[in-house]
N, CA, C and O atoms as a DFTB+ gen file, in Angstrom:
768 C
 N C O
     1  1     271.503      88.948     196.976
     2  2     270.551      89.499     196.056
     3  2     271.253      90.141     194.858
     4  3     270.824      89.982     193.715
     5  1     272.331      90.863     195.138
     6  2     273.074      91.526     194.073
     7  2     273.666      90.502     193.100
     8  3     273.650      90.708     191.886
     9  1     274.191      89.390     193.645
    10  2     274.757      88.337     192.787
    11  2     273.692      87.753     191.881
    12  3     273.938      87.477     190.707
    13  1     272.523      87.571     192.432
    14  2     271.415      87.012     191.656
    15  2     271.037      87.944     190.502
    16  3     270.801      87.491     189.382
    17  1     270.982      89.236     190.781
    18  2     270.662      90.214     189.742
    19  2     271.736      90.248     188.657
    20  3     271.416      90.333     187.471
    21  1     272.990      90.183     189.049
    22  2     274.086      90.174     188.083
    23  2     274.043      88.918     187.208
    24  3     274.292      88.979     186.004
    25  1     273.725      87.789     187.827
    26  2     273.621      86.538     187.081
    27  2     272.500      86.631     186.038
    28  3     272.674      86.204     184.897
    29  1     271.360      87.186     186.431
    30  2     270.242      87.353     185.494
    31  2     270.604      88.331     184.373
    32  3     270.230      88.123     183.219
    33  1     271.321      89.378     184.712
    34  2     271.737      90.365     183.706
    35  2     272.675      89.719     182.686
    36  3     272.567      89.990     181.490
    37  1     273.594      88.866     183.150
    38  2     274.496      88.159     182.220
    39  2     273.720      87.233     181.309
    40  3     273.999      87.166     180.112
    41  1     272.742      86.512     181.859
    42  2     271.920      85.624     181.037
    43  2     271.159      86.408     179.969
    44  3     271.071      85.986     178.816
    45  1     270.623      87.529     180.364
    46  2     269.875      88.362     179.416
    47  2     270.795      88.846     178.302
    48  3     270.400      88.845     177.136
    49  1     272.020      89.262     178.641
    50  2     272.965      89.710     177.610
    51  2     273.326      88.577     176.665
    52  3     273.418      88.799     175.458
    53  1     273.531      87.372     177.176
    54  2     273.880      86.227     176.334
    55  2     272.723      85.894     175.390
    56  3     272.929      85.688     174.194
    57  1     271.520      85.843     175.931
    58  2     270.355      85.537     175.099
    59  2     270.158      86.621     174.050
    60  3     269.913      86.313     172.883
    61  1     270.259      87.873     174.445
    62  2     270.092      88.974     173.492
    63  2     271.158      88.903     172.412
    64  3     270.864      89.137     171.240
    65  1     272.395      88.583     172.790
    66  2     273.477      88.472     171.811
    67  2     273.195      87.335     170.829
    68  3     273.334      87.511     169.619
    69  1     272.802      86.178     171.343
    70  2     272.543      85.032     170.471
    71  2     271.364      85.280     169.544
    72  3     271.373      84.831     168.398
    73  1     270.361      85.980     170.022
    74  2     269.174      86.251     169.215
    75  2     269.428      87.274     168.128
    76  3     268.691      87.317     167.142
    77  1     270.456      88.100     168.284
    78  2     270.707      89.146     167.298
    79  2     271.875      88.818     166.370
    80  3     272.292      89.669     165.584
    81  1     272.403      87.612     166.447
    82  2     273.476      87.234     165.531
    83  2     272.953      87.240     164.096
    84  3     271.819      86.833     163.843
    85  1     273.763      87.692     163.180
    86  2     273.391      87.758     161.773
    87  2     274.026      86.581     161.053
    88  3     275.251      86.480     160.977
    89  1     273.197      85.691     160.524
    90  2     273.682      84.530     159.784
    91  2     273.278      84.699     158.319
    92  3     272.159      84.369     157.926
    93  1     274.198      85.211     157.533
    94  2     273.901      85.540     156.128
    95  2     273.444      84.325     155.342
    96  3     272.533      84.430     154.520
    97  1     274.050      83.186     155.574
    98  2     273.677      81.978     154.821
    99  2     272.242      81.551     155.154
   100  3     271.481      81.181     154.260
   101  1     271.883      81.604     156.415
   102  2     270.522      81.245     156.832
   103  2     269.498      82.191     156.207
   104  3     268.443      81.764     155.740
   105  1     269.825      83.468     156.207
   106  2     268.918      84.455     155.627
   107  2     268.796      84.288     154.119
   108  3     267.728      84.509     153.548
   109  1     269.878      83.903     153.485
   110  2     269.849      83.682     152.034
   111  2     268.917      82.522     151.683
   112  3     268.138      82.620     150.734
   113  1     268.992      81.419     152.445
   114  2     268.106      80.278     152.170
   115  2     266.649      80.622     152.451
   116  3     265.751      80.165     151.743
   117  1     266.416      81.426     153.482
   118  2     265.051      81.887     153.758
   119  2     264.539      82.735     152.598
   120  3     263.397      82.579     152.167
   121  1     265.374      83.622     152.101
   122  2     265.006      84.476     150.963
   123  2     264.708      83.640     149.727
   124  3     263.690      83.844     149.066
   125  1     265.590      82.703     149.416
   126  2     265.396      81.866     148.230
   127  2     264.132      81.011     148.338
   128  3     263.375      80.887     147.375
   129  1     263.911      80.430     149.504
   130  2     262.734      79.589     149.694
   131  2     261.438      80.372     149.595
   132  3     260.523      79.982     148.870
   133  1     261.361      81.478     150.325
   134  2     260.110      82.250     150.310
   135  2     259.862      82.870     148.941
   136  3     258.724      82.899     148.473
   137  1     260.903      83.361     148.300
   138  2     260.738      83.923     146.970
   139  2     260.298      82.841     145.989
   140  3     259.371      83.044     145.204
   141  1     260.964      81.694     146.037
   142  2     260.629      80.597     145.116
   143  2     259.224      80.066     145.332
   144  3     258.507      79.806     144.366
   145  1     258.824      79.904     146.577
   146  2     257.497      79.369     146.865
   147  2     256.384      80.292     146.420
   148  3     255.462      79.869     145.723
   149  1     256.464      81.552     146.818
   150  2     255.420      82.504     146.442
   151  2     255.455      82.774     144.938
   152  3     254.405      82.920     144.312
   153  1     256.656      82.841     144.351
   154  2     256.761      83.068     142.905
   155  2     256.134      81.920     142.123
   156  3     255.437      82.153     141.136
   157  1     256.374      80.689     142.553
   158  2     255.791      79.536     141.861
   159  2     254.270      79.573     141.923
   160  3     253.599      79.371     140.911
   161  1     253.733      79.826     143.092
   162  2     252.281      79.902     143.245
   163  2     251.728      81.060     142.416
   164  3     250.702      80.912     141.754
   165  1     252.397      82.203     142.448
   166  2     251.946      83.363     141.685
   167  2     252.013      83.148     140.183
   168  3     251.092      83.524     139.457
   169  1     253.099      82.543     139.713
   170  2     253.234      82.276     138.275
   171  2     252.164      81.307     137.784
   172  3     251.565      81.512     136.728
   173  1     251.933      80.262     138.552
   174  2     250.886      79.312     138.155
   175  2     249.518      79.987     138.167
   176  3     248.674      79.716     137.313
   177  1     249.310      80.857     139.131
   178  2     248.033      81.564     139.209
   179  2     247.858      82.484     138.000
   180  3     246.773      82.568     137.425
   181  1     248.927      83.167     137.627
   182  2     248.826      84.137     136.541
   183  2     248.771      83.498     135.163
   184  3     248.004      83.945     134.311
   185  1     249.570      82.458     134.926
   186  2     249.689      81.935     133.572
   187  2     248.933      80.638     133.311
   188  3     248.569      80.359     132.169
   189  1     248.692      79.850     134.341
   190  2     248.012      78.572     134.131
   191  2     246.531      78.675     134.466
   192  3     245.687      78.178     133.720
   193  1     246.217      79.310     135.572
   194  2     244.831      79.348     136.025
   195  2     244.043      80.562     135.537
   196  3     242.902      80.760     135.954
   197  1     244.625      81.370     134.669
   198  2     243.871      82.516     134.158
   199  2     242.687      82.061     133.317
   200  3     241.675      82.757     133.238
   201  1     242.807      80.914     132.701
   202  2     241.704      80.411     131.881
   203  2     240.510      80.005     132.740
   204  3     239.361      80.133     132.318
   205  1     240.790      79.514     133.948
   206  2     239.700      79.079     134.826
   207  2     239.194      80.203     135.726
   208  3     238.196      80.040     136.428
   209  1     239.887      81.346     135.704
   210  2     239.487      82.492     136.519
   211  2     239.503      82.157     138.014
   212  3     238.693      82.676     138.781
   213  1     240.428      81.290     138.414
   214  2     240.570      80.899     139.814
   215  2     241.891      81.428     140.358
   216  3     242.945      81.102     139.812
   217  1     241.868      82.230     141.412
   218  2     243.129      82.719     141.986
   219  2     243.832      81.599     142.747
   220  3     243.181      80.713     143.301
   221  1     245.142      81.642     142.772
   222  2     245.891      80.640     143.530
   223  2     246.610      81.273     144.717
   224  3     246.941      80.585     145.683
   225  1     246.847      82.559     144.650
   226  2     247.506      83.251     145.750
   227  2     246.482      83.650     146.808
   228  3     245.498      84.327     146.508
   229  1     246.717      83.235     148.020
   230  2     245.875      83.579     149.152
   231  2     246.764      84.314     150.151
   232  3     247.919      83.938     150.346
   233  1     246.237      85.351     150.780
   234  2     247.028      86.161     151.690
   235  2     247.702      85.377     152.806
   236  3     248.801      85.727     153.235
   237  1     247.060      84.333     153.272
   238  2     247.628      83.565     154.390
   239  2     248.884      82.792     153.985
   240  3     249.620      82.321     154.852
   241  1     249.140      82.653     152.678
   242  2     250.356      81.965     152.238
   243  2     251.608      82.776     152.575
   244  3     252.688      82.207     152.732
   245  1     251.472      84.089     152.686
   246  2     252.606      84.911     153.108
   247  2     253.042      84.562     154.518
   248  3     254.235      84.438     154.798
   249  1     252.071      84.404     155.401
   250  2     252.382      84.033     156.785
   251  2     252.919      82.602     156.861
   252  3     253.806      82.312     157.664
   253  1     252.389      81.720     156.035
   254  2     252.908      80.348     156.000
   255  2     254.367      80.339     155.558
   256  3     255.169      79.546     156.051
   257  1     254.703      81.223     154.627
   258  2     256.081      81.299     154.147
   259  2     257.037      81.714     155.255
   260  3     258.165      81.224     155.320
   261  1     256.596      82.607     156.121
   262  2     257.435      83.001     157.257
   263  2     257.792      81.769     158.081
   264  3     258.935      81.605     158.508
   265  1     256.806      80.908     158.300
   266  2     257.039      79.721     159.129
   267  2     257.863      78.660     158.409
   268  3     258.864      78.189     158.948
   269  1     257.459      78.278     157.198
   270  2     258.094      77.112     156.567
   271  2     259.443      77.413     155.923
   272  3     260.186      76.491     155.588
   273  1     259.767      78.690     155.747
   274  2     261.085      79.039     155.221
   275  2     261.955      79.758     156.246
   276  3     263.182      79.711     156.154
   277  1     261.341      80.420     157.218
   278  2     262.105      81.202     158.185
   279  2     262.275      80.555     159.545
   280  3     263.289      80.779     160.207
   281  1     261.304      79.753     159.982
   282  2     261.358      79.119     161.302
   283  2     261.086      77.628     161.106
   284  3     260.109      77.099     161.635
   285  1     261.937      76.962     160.356
   286  2     261.639      75.612     159.880
   287  2     261.563      74.561     160.971
   288  3     260.981      73.498     160.753
   289  1     262.129      74.823     162.133
   290  2     262.087      73.838     163.212
   291  2     260.878      73.990     164.122
   292  3     260.682      73.187     165.035
   293  1     260.075      75.004     163.883
   294  2     258.891      75.223     164.703
   295  2     257.871      74.108     164.467
   296  3     257.679      73.685     163.327
   297  1     257.220      73.630     165.518
   298  2     256.163      72.628     165.322
   299  2     255.031      73.161     164.432
   300  3     254.360      72.382     163.754
   301  1     254.821      74.461     164.429
   302  2     253.761      75.064     163.628
   303  2     254.115      75.125     162.144
   304  3     253.252      75.405     161.312
   305  1     255.384      74.864     161.806
   306  2     255.846      74.950     160.420
   307  2     255.965      73.582     159.752
   308  3     256.389      73.502     158.599
   309  1     255.610      72.533     160.432
   310  2     255.784      71.197     159.875
   311  2     254.721      70.895     158.807
   312  3     253.638      71.481     158.831
   313  1     255.023      69.992     157.882
   314  2     254.108      69.730     156.761
   315  2     252.688      69.379     157.172
   316  3     251.728      69.848     156.561
   317  1     252.553      68.565     158.193
   318  2     251.214      68.182     158.645
   319  2     250.420      69.407     159.077
   320  3     249.230      69.522     158.785
   321  1     251.084      70.315     159.770
   322  2     250.428      71.530     160.226
   323  2     250.114      72.455     159.055
   324  3     249.038      73.050     159.001
   325  1     251.048      72.576     158.125
   326  2     250.842      73.438     156.966
   327  2     249.636      72.982     156.155
   328  3     248.707      73.758     155.927
   329  1     249.650      71.741     155.726
   330  2     248.559      71.231     154.884
   331  2     247.262      71.079     155.672
   332  3     246.210      71.558     155.250
   333  1     247.347      70.411     156.813
   334  2     246.150      70.165     157.610
   335  2     245.524      71.442     158.125
   336  3     244.303      71.591     158.094
   337  1     246.350      72.371     158.602
   338  2     245.823      73.626     159.126
   339  2     245.087      74.431     158.068
   340  3     244.007      74.966     158.323
   341  1     245.671      74.516     156.887
   342  2     245.014      75.265     155.816
   343  2     243.730      74.583     155.343
   344  3     242.705      75.241     155.164
   345  1     243.784      73.277     155.143
   346  2     242.618      72.566     154.609
   347  2     241.461      72.571     155.612
   348  3     240.321      72.853     155.241
   349  1     241.746      72.266     156.859
   350  2     240.698      72.258     157.886
   351  2     240.091      73.650     158.031
   352  3     238.873      73.799     158.131
   353  1     240.943      74.657     158.042
   354  2     240.445      76.033     158.179
   355  2     239.623      76.457     156.971
   356  3     238.618      77.153     157.116
   357  1     240.043      76.043     155.785
   358  2     239.276      76.384     154.584
   359  2     237.912      75.708     154.607
   360  3     236.903      76.328     154.273
   361  1     237.881      74.437     155.001
   362  2     236.592      73.726     155.108
   363  2     235.661      74.419     156.097
   364  3     234.479      74.618     155.817
   365  1     236.196      74.779     157.236
   366  2     235.384      75.446     158.251
   367  2     234.954      76.827     157.760
   368  3     233.797      77.212     157.931
   369  1     235.868      77.567     157.156
   370  2     235.544      78.899     156.665
   371  2     234.444      78.890     155.619
   372  3     233.530      79.713     155.670
   373  1     234.524      77.963     154.669
   374  2     233.499      77.869     153.625
   375  2     232.174      77.413     154.233
   376  3     231.117      77.934     153.877
   377  1     232.223      76.452     155.139
   378  2     230.991      75.961     155.774
   379  2     230.290      77.068     156.542
   380  3     229.070      77.208     156.456
   381  1     231.045      77.852     157.288
   382  2     230.453      78.953     158.039
   383  2     229.856      79.979     157.076
   384  3     228.771      80.508     157.317
   385  1     230.568      80.255     155.991
   386  2     230.028      81.209     155.016
   387  2     228.724      80.702     154.392
   388  3     227.819      81.488     154.113
   389  1     228.634      79.408     154.179
   390  2     227.409      78.833     153.626
   391  2     226.248      78.935     154.628
   392  3     225.100      79.160     154.243
   393  1     226.564      78.767     155.903
   394  2     225.521      78.795     156.935
   395  2     225.110      80.213     157.341
   396  3     223.944      80.462     157.647
   397  1     226.066      81.134     157.340
   398  2     225.789      82.504     157.780
   399  2     226.297      83.476     156.706
   400  3     227.282      84.179     156.936
   401  1     225.642      83.529     155.537
   402  2     226.189      84.332     154.441
   403  2     225.994      85.838     154.576
   404  3     226.727      86.601     153.946
   405  1     225.039      86.288     155.369
   406  2     224.699      87.707     155.373
   407  2     225.163      88.465     156.614
   408  3     224.992      89.682     156.681
   409  1     225.735      87.792     157.576
   410  2     226.250      88.442     158.783
   411  2     227.765      88.296     158.804
   412  3     228.295      87.348     159.383
   413  1     228.460      89.235     158.173
   414  2     229.907      89.142     158.009
   415  2     230.639      89.084     159.347
   416  3     231.574      88.297     159.498
   417  1     230.236      89.895     160.317
   418  2     230.920      89.908     161.606
   419  2     230.804      88.560     162.305
   420  3     231.774      88.069     162.883
   421  1     229.615      87.963     162.253
   422  2     229.379      86.687     162.915
   423  2     230.099      85.556     162.175
   424  3     230.741      84.708     162.796
   425  1     229.987      85.551     160.853
   426  2     230.644      84.510     160.061
   427  2     232.156      84.565     160.232
   428  3     232.808      83.528     160.355
   429  1     232.711      85.765     160.239
   430  2     234.164      85.908     160.396
   431  2     234.625      85.411     161.761
   432  3     235.600      84.667     161.860
   433  1     233.928      85.821     162.800
   434  2     234.308      85.404     164.158
   435  2     234.167      83.895     164.332
   436  3     235.039      83.250     164.914
   437  1     233.072      83.334     163.829
   438  2     232.869      81.883     163.929
   439  2     233.920      81.119     163.137
   440  3     234.470      80.130     163.622
   441  1     234.199      81.571     161.924
   442  2     235.153      80.858     161.063
   443  2     236.532      80.797     161.712
   444  3     237.149      79.733     161.763
   445  1     237.013      81.926     162.204
   446  2     238.343      81.951     162.817
   447  2     238.360      81.115     164.093
   448  3     239.267      80.308     164.292
   449  1     237.370      81.302     164.952
   450  2     237.339      80.587     166.235
   451  2     237.213      79.080     166.038
   452  3     237.943      78.304     166.656
   453  1     236.295      78.673     165.184
   454  2     236.112      77.239     164.947
   455  2     237.320      76.621     164.252
   456  3     237.651      75.462     164.501
   457  1     237.974      77.374     163.393
   458  2     239.157      76.813     162.725
   459  2     240.297      76.608     163.713
   460  3     241.039      75.631     163.615
   461  1     240.439      77.523     164.662
   462  2     241.480      77.342     165.685
   463  2     241.212      76.083     166.489
   464  3     242.117      75.277     166.706
   465  1     239.987      75.911     166.928
   466  2     239.633      74.716     167.705
   467  2     239.789      73.462     166.848
   468  3     240.283      72.442     167.328
   469  1     239.371      73.532     165.587
   470  2     239.523      72.382     164.685
   471  2     240.977      71.983     164.507
   472  3     241.303      70.797     164.488
   473  1     241.851      72.977     164.376
   474  2     243.281      72.668     164.246
   475  2     243.841      72.118     165.550
   476  3     244.697      71.234     165.531
   477  1     243.369      72.630     166.681
   478  2     243.840      72.102     167.966
   479  2     243.428      70.644     168.130
   480  3     244.230      69.812     168.553
   481  1     242.186      70.340     167.796
   482  2     241.687      68.972     167.952
   483  2     242.460      67.998     167.069
   484  3     242.778      66.888     167.496
   485  1     242.763      68.409     165.839
   486  2     243.452      67.524     164.893
   487  2     244.971      67.619     164.985
   488  3     245.684      66.974     164.216
   489  1     245.467      68.423     165.925
   490  2     246.913      68.612     166.112
   491  2     247.583      69.115     164.829
   492  3     248.670      68.669     164.461
   493  1     246.911      70.049     164.164
   494  2     247.454      70.644     162.941
   495  2     247.497      72.163     163.062
   496  3     247.280      72.864     162.074
   497  1     247.772      72.677     164.247
   498  2     247.746      74.118     164.476
   499  2     248.771      74.813     163.583
   500  3     249.967      74.527     163.643
   501  1     248.283      75.718     162.766
   502  2     249.097      76.508     161.847
   503  2     248.465      77.898     161.824
   504  3     247.423      78.077     161.194
   505  1     249.064      78.891     162.493
   506  2     248.426      80.202     162.633
   507  2     247.861      80.809     161.346
   508  3     246.786      81.406     161.400
   509  1     248.528      80.690     160.190
   510  2     247.920      81.241     158.978
   511  2     246.591      80.583     158.601
   512  3     245.849      81.119     157.779
   513  1     246.291      79.445     159.184
   514  2     245.010      78.790     158.927
   515  2     243.843      79.652     159.360
   516  3     242.789      79.628     158.724
   517  1     244.009      80.410     160.428
   518  2     242.951      81.329     160.858
   519  2     242.647      82.354     159.780
   520  3     241.489      82.703     159.554
   521  1     243.688      82.834     159.117
   522  2     243.489      83.786     158.013
   523  2     242.822      83.106     156.827
   524  3     242.016      83.725     156.132
   525  1     243.146      81.851     156.589
   526  2     242.516      81.112     155.494
   527  2     241.011      81.009     155.717
   528  3     240.229      81.180     154.782
   529  1     240.607      80.732     156.950
   530  2     239.174      80.666     157.275
   531  2     238.522      82.034     157.131
   532  3     237.399      82.142     156.640
   533  1     239.218      83.069     157.555
   534  2     238.680      84.427     157.458
   535  2     238.524      84.851     155.999
   536  3     237.524      85.469     155.635
   537  1     239.500      84.523     155.173
   538  2     239.458      84.888     153.750
   539  2     238.258      84.252     153.059
   540  3     237.688      84.839     152.139
   541  1     237.873      83.060     153.493
   542  2     236.698      82.402     152.907
   543  2     235.439      83.223     153.137
   544  3     234.461      83.073     152.404
   545  1     235.448      84.083     154.139
   546  2     234.274      84.901     154.468
   547  2     234.380      86.341     153.999
   548  3     233.363      86.957     153.680
   549  1     235.576      86.887     153.949
   550  2     235.726      88.303     153.572
   551  2     236.342      88.470     152.197
   552  3     236.547      89.598     151.749
   553  1     236.642      87.375     151.517
   554  2     237.283      87.441     150.212
   555  2     236.392      88.063     149.150
   556  3     235.249      88.438     149.410
   557  1     236.936      88.160     147.966
   558  2     236.215      88.757     146.844
   559  2     235.001      87.900     146.478
   560  3     234.945      86.722     146.831
   561  1     234.042      88.479     145.781
   562  2     232.894      87.683     145.322
   563  2     233.336      86.490     144.451
   564  3     232.726      85.421     144.488
   565  1     234.388      86.694     143.682
   566  2     234.932      85.615     142.850
   567  2     235.416      84.451     143.723
   568  3     235.178      83.284     143.411
   569  1     236.095      84.790     144.818
   570  2     236.604      83.756     145.716
   571  2     235.464      83.068     146.457
   572  3     235.472      81.846     146.611
   573  1     234.490      83.838     146.915
   574  2     233.341      83.252     147.616
   575  2     232.525      82.350     146.701
   576  3     231.935      81.372     147.159
   577  1     232.488      82.671     145.422
   578  2     231.729      81.871     144.456
   579  2     232.322      80.482     144.261
   580  3     231.645      79.577     143.773
   581  1     233.572      80.315     144.635
   582  2     234.199      78.998     144.504
   583  2     233.534      77.964     145.410
   584  3     233.544      76.773     145.099
   585  1     232.962      78.405     146.517
   586  2     232.363      77.462     147.464
   587  2     233.419      76.517     148.007
   588  3     234.498      76.945     148.418
   589  1     233.104      75.228     148.006
   590  2     234.048      74.240     148.550
   591  2     235.236      73.986     147.637
   592  3     236.198      73.338     148.049
   593  1     235.192      74.479     146.413
   594  2     236.378      74.390     145.554
   595  2     237.521      75.215     146.129
   596  3     238.688      74.952     145.838
   597  1     237.190      76.214     146.946
   598  2     238.202      77.032     147.610
   599  2     239.154      76.156     148.424
   600  3     240.339      76.468     148.541
   601  1     238.646      75.078     148.977
   602  2     239.481      74.177     149.784
   603  2     240.541      73.508     148.905
   604  3     241.697      73.373     149.308
   605  1     240.142      73.096     147.716
   606  2     241.074      72.409     146.812
   607  2     241.984      73.399     146.094
   608  3     243.209      73.308     146.180
   609  1     241.370      74.347     145.385
   610  2     242.119      75.369     144.658
   611  2     241.528      76.703     145.065
   612  3     240.384      76.982     144.706
   613  1     242.216      77.504     145.763
   614  2     243.643      77.684     145.874
   615  2     244.315      77.080     147.107
   616  3     245.538      76.942     147.117
   617  1     243.563      76.715     148.142
   618  2     244.185      76.421     149.432
   619  2     245.073      75.177     149.403
   620  3     246.267      75.280     149.683
   621  1     244.528      74.015     149.075
   622  2     245.341      72.796     149.125
   623  2     246.463      72.825     148.090
   624  3     247.612      72.517     148.407
   625  1     246.134      73.189     146.870
   626  2     247.155      73.201     145.805
   627  2     248.249      74.213     146.142
   628  3     249.433      73.908     146.000
   629  1     247.872      75.405     146.585
   630  2     248.868      76.414     146.935
   631  2     249.750      75.991     148.095
   632  3     250.968      76.164     148.044
   633  1     249.148      75.435     149.142
   634  2     249.932      74.971     150.297
   635  2     250.855      73.819     149.899
   636  3     251.981      73.725     150.387
   637  1     250.380      72.950     149.021
   638  2     251.205      71.841     148.551
   639  2     252.409      72.345     147.758
   640  3     253.514      71.825     147.911
   641  1     252.204      73.345     146.918
   642  2     253.323      73.925     146.164
   643  2     254.334      74.573     147.101
   644  3     255.541      74.410     146.923
   645  1     253.847      75.306     148.099
   646  2     254.757      75.896     149.083
   647  2     255.548      74.815     149.814
   648  3     256.738      74.980     150.079
   649  1     254.884      73.714     150.137
   650  2     255.552      72.604     150.826
   651  2     256.618      71.972     149.945
   652  3     257.711      71.673     150.427
   653  1     256.330      71.765     148.683
   654  2     257.319      71.154     147.775
   655  2     258.572      72.022     147.675
   656  3     259.689      71.504     147.696
   657  1     258.393      73.319     147.568
   658  2     259.545      74.227     147.526
   659  2     260.291      74.178     148.857
   660  3     261.522      74.188     148.875
   661  1     259.564      74.126     149.964
   662  2     260.211      74.061     151.282
   663  2     261.015      72.778     151.436
   664  3     262.117      72.800     151.984
   665  1     260.474      71.663     150.958
   666  2     261.201      70.399     151.053
   667  2     262.492      70.454     150.240
   668  3     263.509      69.891     150.646
   669  1     262.451      71.119     149.114
   670  2     263.637      71.237     148.266
   671  2     264.651      72.209     148.864
   672  3     265.798      71.838     149.113
   673  1     264.234      73.435     149.089
   674  2     265.162      74.494     149.505
   675  2     265.694      74.268     150.920
   676  3     266.873      74.511     151.180
   677  1     264.850      73.811     151.829
   678  2     265.294      73.653     153.216
   679  2     266.206      72.453     153.419
   680  3     266.816      72.323     154.481
   681  1     266.313      71.581     152.437
   682  2     267.192      70.426     152.579
   683  2     268.435      70.517     151.700
   684  3     269.259      69.603     151.715
   685  1     268.592      71.590     150.939
   686  2     269.796      71.760     150.115
   687  2     271.042      72.018     150.954
   688  3     272.044      71.328     150.768
   689  1     271.020      72.984     151.871
   690  2     272.235      73.205     152.676
   691  2     272.354      72.159     153.783
   692  3     271.358      71.613     154.256
   693  1     273.570      71.902     154.172
   694  2     273.817      70.919     155.233
   695  2     273.348      71.414     156.593
   696  3     273.156      70.616     157.510
   697  1     273.164      72.712     156.733
   698  2     272.795      73.295     158.025
   699  2     271.290      73.284     158.285
   700  3     270.858      73.620     159.387
   701  1     270.492      72.907     157.300
   702  2     269.037      72.931     157.459
   703  2     268.460      71.556     157.139
   704  3     268.875      70.908     156.178
   705  1     267.508      71.122     157.942
   706  2     266.762      69.897     157.649
   707  2     265.293      70.160     157.897
   708  3     264.904      70.715     158.924
   709  1     264.486      69.751     156.933
   710  2     263.043      69.965     157.021
   711  2     262.368      68.800     156.346
   712  3     262.787      68.410     155.256
   713  1     261.362      68.237     156.929
   714  2     260.724      68.528     158.213
   715  2     261.451      67.860     159.371
   716  3     262.370      67.065     159.173
   717  1     261.022      68.196     160.580
   718  2     261.631      67.616     161.778
   719  2     261.386      66.114     161.833
   720  3     262.273      65.362     162.236
   721  1     260.208      65.670     161.439
   722  2     259.855      64.253     161.397
   723  2     259.842      63.810     159.939
   724  3     258.954      64.195     159.179
   725  1     260.805      63.020     159.556
   726  2     260.915      62.593     158.150
   727  2     259.776      61.669     157.733
   728  3     259.588      61.433     156.539
   729  1     259.020      61.146     158.678
   730  2     257.901      60.235     158.368
   731  2     256.557      60.927     158.616
   732  3     255.589      60.269     158.996
   733  1     256.489      62.224     158.411
   734  2     255.283      63.010     158.686
   735  2     254.094      62.549     157.859
   736  3     252.951      62.676     158.297
   737  1     254.346      62.023     156.683
   738  2     253.265      61.633     155.772
   739  2     252.640      60.295     156.139
   740  3     251.589      59.949     155.600
   741  1     253.242      59.544     157.027
   742  2     252.701      58.250     157.445
   743  2     251.672      58.462     158.546
   744  3     251.938      58.217     159.723
   745  1     250.504      58.918     158.146
   746  2     249.488      59.237     159.141
   747  2     248.948      57.989     159.839
   748  3     248.365      58.089     160.918
   749  1     249.134      56.838     159.245
   750  2     248.666      55.601     159.853
   751  2     249.638      55.121     160.934
   752  3     249.286      54.243     161.723
   753  1     250.852      55.678     160.987
   754  2     251.834      55.319     162.022
   755  2     252.392      56.600     162.627
   756  3     253.563      56.924     162.435
   757  1     251.564      57.318     163.349
   758  2     251.979      58.598     163.922
   759  2     253.013      58.391     165.013
   760  3     252.859      57.527     165.876
   761  1     254.067      59.192     164.966
   762  2     255.080      59.221     166.020
   763  2     255.079      60.616     166.608
   764  3     255.395      61.591     165.926
   765  1     254.724      60.704     167.873
   766  2     254.653      62.032     168.485
   767  2     255.864      62.331     169.304
   768  3     255.964      63.409     169.888
């Protein structure tokens, strides 16, 4: 019994040591990617879309940045999940808001729950998608007024910009490759 406990203690120390290693180069690429992605979306929102009065920055893009720049090998961070999760969740969020506009608690709960199930069914699970659906219901009056345009701008366009930056920054160093499946865009020939 004592040997077994010692063996487990050694494993825990090794795992804890490996998890706490500081890799400055990895952190630098994460910093550059997340800064570049959010900055690009923010700059376009501030200087290009000010004429249309349409915001491009959505709160859930911060969480997406954690995944696509910080945990690039996660299945939840892959392009299909990023784009599909946000778009499906935005569609569901706007639809729920259209059907239940005056009961915020009910619309919010339905939007988040249905978006999770929708992402599971389509195999596009992306946790920030739940926030995208919620934002469609609790967002500003300006954002709610967009209706289904919310799906296109800011959600799809913003997620696409984040993806383009991720494809560039995550493939510059030799130590990083993104996405895990280089043929992710070939939806007609899915490889699981």
